Tab-separated table of C-alpha atoms in Angstrom:
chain	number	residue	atom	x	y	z
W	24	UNK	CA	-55.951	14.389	1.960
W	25	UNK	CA	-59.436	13.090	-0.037
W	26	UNK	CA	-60.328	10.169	2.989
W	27	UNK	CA	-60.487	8.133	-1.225
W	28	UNK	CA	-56.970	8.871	-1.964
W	29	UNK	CA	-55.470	8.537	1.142
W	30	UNK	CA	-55.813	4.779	1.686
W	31	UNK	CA	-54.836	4.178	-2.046
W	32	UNK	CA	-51.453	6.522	-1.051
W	33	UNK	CA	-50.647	4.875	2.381
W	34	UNK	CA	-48.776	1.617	0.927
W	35	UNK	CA	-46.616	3.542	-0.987
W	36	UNK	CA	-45.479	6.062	1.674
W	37	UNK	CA	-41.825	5.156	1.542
W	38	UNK	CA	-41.527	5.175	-2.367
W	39	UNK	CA	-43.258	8.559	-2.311
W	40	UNK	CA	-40.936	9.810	0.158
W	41	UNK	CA	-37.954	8.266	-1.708
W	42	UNK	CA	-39.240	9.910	-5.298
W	43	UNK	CA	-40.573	13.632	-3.841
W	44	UNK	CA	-36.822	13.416	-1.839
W	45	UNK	CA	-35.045	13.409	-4.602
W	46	UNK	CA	-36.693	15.771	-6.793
W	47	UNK	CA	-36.673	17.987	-4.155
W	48	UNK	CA	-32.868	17.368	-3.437
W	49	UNK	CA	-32.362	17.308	-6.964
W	50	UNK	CA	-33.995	20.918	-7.583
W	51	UNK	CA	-32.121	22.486	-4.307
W	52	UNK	CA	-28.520	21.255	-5.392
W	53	UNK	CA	-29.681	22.184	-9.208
W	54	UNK	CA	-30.256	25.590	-8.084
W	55	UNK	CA	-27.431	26.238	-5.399
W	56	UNK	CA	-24.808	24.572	-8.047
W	57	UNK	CA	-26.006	27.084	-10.481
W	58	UNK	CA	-27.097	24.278	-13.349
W	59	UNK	CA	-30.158	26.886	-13.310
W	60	UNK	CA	-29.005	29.928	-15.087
W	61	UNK	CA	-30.068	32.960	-13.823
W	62	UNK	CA	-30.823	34.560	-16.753
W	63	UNK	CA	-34.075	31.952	-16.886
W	64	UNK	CA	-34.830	34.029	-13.933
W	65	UNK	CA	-35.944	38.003	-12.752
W	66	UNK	CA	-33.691	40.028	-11.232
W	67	UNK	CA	-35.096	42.121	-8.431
W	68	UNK	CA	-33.807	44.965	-7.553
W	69	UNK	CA	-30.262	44.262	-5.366
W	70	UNK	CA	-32.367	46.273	-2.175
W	71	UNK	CA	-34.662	43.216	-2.239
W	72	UNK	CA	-31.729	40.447	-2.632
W	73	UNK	CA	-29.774	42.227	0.033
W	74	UNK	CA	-32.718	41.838	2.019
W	75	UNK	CA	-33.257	38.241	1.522
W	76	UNK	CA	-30.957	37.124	4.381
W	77	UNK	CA	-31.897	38.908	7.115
W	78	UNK	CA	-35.533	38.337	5.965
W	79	UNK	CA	-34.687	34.532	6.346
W	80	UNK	CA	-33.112	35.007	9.543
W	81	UNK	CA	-36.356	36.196	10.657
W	82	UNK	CA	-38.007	32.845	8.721
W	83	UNK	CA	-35.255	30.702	10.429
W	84	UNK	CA	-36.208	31.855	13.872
W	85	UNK	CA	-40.134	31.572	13.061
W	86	UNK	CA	-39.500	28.193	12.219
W	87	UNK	CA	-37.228	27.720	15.508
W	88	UNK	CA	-40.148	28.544	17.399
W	89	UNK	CA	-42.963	26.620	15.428
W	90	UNK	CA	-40.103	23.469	15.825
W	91	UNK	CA	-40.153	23.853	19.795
W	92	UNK	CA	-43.830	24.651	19.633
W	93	UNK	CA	-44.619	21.846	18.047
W	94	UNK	CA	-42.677	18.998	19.938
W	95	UNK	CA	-43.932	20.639	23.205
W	96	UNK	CA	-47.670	20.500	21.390
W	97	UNK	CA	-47.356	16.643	20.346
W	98	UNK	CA	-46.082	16.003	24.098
W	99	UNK	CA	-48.902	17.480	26.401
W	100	UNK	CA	-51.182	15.642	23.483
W	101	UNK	CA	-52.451	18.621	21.774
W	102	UNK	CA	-52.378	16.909	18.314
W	103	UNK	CA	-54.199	19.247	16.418
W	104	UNK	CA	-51.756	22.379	17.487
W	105	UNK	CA	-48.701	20.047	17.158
W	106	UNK	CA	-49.922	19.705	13.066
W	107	UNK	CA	-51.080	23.194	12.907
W	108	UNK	CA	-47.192	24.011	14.164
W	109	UNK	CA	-45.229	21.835	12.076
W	110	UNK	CA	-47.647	22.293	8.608
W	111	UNK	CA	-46.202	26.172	9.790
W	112	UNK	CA	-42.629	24.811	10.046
W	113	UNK	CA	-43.071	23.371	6.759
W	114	UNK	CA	-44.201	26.337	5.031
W	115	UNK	CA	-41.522	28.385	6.968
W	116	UNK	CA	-38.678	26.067	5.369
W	117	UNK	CA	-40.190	26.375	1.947
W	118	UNK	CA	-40.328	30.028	2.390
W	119	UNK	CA	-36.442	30.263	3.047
W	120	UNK	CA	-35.386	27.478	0.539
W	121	UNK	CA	-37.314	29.418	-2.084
W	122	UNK	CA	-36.131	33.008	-1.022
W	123	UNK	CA	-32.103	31.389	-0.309
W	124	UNK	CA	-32.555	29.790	-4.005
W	125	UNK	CA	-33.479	32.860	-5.914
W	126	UNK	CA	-30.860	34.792	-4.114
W	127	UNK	CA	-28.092	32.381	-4.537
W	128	UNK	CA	-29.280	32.030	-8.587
W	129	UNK	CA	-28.987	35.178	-9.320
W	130	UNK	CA	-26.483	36.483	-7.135
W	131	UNK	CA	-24.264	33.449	-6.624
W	132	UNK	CA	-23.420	32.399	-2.241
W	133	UNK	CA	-22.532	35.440	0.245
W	134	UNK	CA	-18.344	35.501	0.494
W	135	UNK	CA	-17.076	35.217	3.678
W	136	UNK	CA	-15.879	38.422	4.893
W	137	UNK	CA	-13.656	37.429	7.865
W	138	UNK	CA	-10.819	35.472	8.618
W	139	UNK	CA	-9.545	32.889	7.086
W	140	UNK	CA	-8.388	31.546	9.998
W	141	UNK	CA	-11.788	31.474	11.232
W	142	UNK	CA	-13.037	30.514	7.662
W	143	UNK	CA	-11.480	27.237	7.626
W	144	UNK	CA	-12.155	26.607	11.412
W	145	UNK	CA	-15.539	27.369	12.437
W	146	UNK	CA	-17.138	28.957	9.497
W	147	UNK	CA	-16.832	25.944	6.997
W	148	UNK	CA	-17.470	22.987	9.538
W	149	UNK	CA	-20.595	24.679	10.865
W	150	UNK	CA	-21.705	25.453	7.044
W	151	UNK	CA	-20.872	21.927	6.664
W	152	UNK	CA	-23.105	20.339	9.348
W	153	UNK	CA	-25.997	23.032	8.107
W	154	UNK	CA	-26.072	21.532	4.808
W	155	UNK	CA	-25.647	17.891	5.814
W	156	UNK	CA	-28.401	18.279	8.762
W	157	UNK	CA	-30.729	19.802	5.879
W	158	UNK	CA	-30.407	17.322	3.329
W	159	UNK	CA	-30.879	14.721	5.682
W	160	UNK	CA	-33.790	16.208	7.322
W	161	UNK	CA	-35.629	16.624	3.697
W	162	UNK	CA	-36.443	12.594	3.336
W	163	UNK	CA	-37.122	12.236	7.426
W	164	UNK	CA	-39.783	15.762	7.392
W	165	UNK	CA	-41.355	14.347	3.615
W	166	UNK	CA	-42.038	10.712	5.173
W	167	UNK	CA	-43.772	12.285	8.718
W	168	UNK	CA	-45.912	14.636	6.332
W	169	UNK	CA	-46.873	12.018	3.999
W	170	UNK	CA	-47.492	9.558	6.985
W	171	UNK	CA	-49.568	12.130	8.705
W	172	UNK	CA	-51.676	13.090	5.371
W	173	UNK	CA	-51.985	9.208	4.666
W	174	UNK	CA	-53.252	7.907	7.991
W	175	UNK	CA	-56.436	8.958	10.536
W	176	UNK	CA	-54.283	10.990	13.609
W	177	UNK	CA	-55.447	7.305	15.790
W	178	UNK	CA	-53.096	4.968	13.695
W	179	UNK	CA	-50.354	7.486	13.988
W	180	UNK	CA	-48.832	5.813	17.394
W	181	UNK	CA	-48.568	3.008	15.633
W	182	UNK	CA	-46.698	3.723	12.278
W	183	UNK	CA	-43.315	5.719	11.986
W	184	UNK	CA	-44.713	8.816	12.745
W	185	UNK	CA	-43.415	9.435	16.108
W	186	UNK	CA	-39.987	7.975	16.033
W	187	UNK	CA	-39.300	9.826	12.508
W	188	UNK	CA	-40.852	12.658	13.700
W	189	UNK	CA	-38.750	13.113	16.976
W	190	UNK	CA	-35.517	12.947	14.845
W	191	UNK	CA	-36.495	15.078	12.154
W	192	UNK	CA	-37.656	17.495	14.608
W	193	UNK	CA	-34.463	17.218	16.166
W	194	UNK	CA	-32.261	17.403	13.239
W	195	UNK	CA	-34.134	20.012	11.505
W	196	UNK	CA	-34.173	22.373	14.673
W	197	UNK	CA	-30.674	22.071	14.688
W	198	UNK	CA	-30.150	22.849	11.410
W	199	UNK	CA	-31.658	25.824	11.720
W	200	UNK	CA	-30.046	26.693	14.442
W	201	UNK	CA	-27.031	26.812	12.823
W	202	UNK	CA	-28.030	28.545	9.898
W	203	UNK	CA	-28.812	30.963	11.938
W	204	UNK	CA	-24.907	31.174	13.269
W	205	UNK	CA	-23.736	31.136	9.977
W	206	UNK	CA	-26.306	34.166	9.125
W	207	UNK	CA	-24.391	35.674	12.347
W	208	UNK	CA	-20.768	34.886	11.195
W	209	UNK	CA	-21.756	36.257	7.378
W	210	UNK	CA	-23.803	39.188	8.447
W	211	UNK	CA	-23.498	40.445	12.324
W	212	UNK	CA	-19.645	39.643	13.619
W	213	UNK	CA	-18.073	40.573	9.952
């Protein structure tokens, strides 16, 4: 950020996370709920939406990588790669929320196509703790990036960057993780 607005920004890090949260939360559950109607939106062709989640598997993994890159980056003190990494993370997840948003507004969620058995028992709860782990992961990654653009990389030890930042990297490595099982349960077992 401008070294001018940075300063002016850093006392209000927690109310900016708070405000960009939840119009980010609020445009993700807008969109998956379907209170966007697709018709506001173009169609591609249905090769390129049945493309979109193996494409994101791909993104998912990426970002897997970047995650583990970056935490490993951070630790042997390597602070410019550790930012390089996780600005990459970033862009990864925006890639796949924006790509998983279209697809789901204008072609509604992939059905299940196994067992209902194995619907209600692993399918749902590990949907379940995908979604939760992403939501909560939105605030935690939005306060380490604004915390990191708001500060000079020396004052970083000494704010919440580093305890935030170990959870969210935690939580949203995890998440992806699993959204990469459910990609497997939707797309590769059935």
């Amino acid at each position: 950020m401008d070294d001018g607005l940075a300063p002016r920004l850093r006392p209000h890090v927690p109310a900016l996370t708070v405000v960009l949260s939840v119009v980010a939360l609020a445009l993700v559950f807008g969109a998956a709920l379907g209170a966007v109607p697709s018709t506001f939106l173009p169609r591609a062709p249905d090769a390129v939406l049945d493309a979109v989640p193996h494409v994101n598997a791909v993104v998912s993994a990426a970002a897997l990588g970047t995650i583990a890159a970056g935490v490993v980056s951070v630790r042997r003190g390597d602070v410019r790669r550790h930012r390089a990494l996780m600005l990459a993370s970033t862009a990864l997840f925006a890639t796949f929320l924006v790509l998983y948003l279209y697809k789901v507004s204008v072609a509604g969620p992939a059905p299940f196509p196994g067992p209902q058995t194995v619907y209600r028992s692993v399918y749902l709860p590990v949907l379940a703790v995908h979604v939760f782990l992403a939501v909560v992961t939105v605030p935690l990654v939005v306060y380490v990036l604004l915390l990191a653009a708001t500060h000079p990389v020396s004052a970083l030890p000494d704010t919440g960057h580093p305890r935030a930042g170990r959870v969210a990297a935690s939580l949203w490595f995890v998440s992806f993780a699993l959204g990469e099982v459910v990609y497997a349960m939707l797309y590769v077992v059935y």
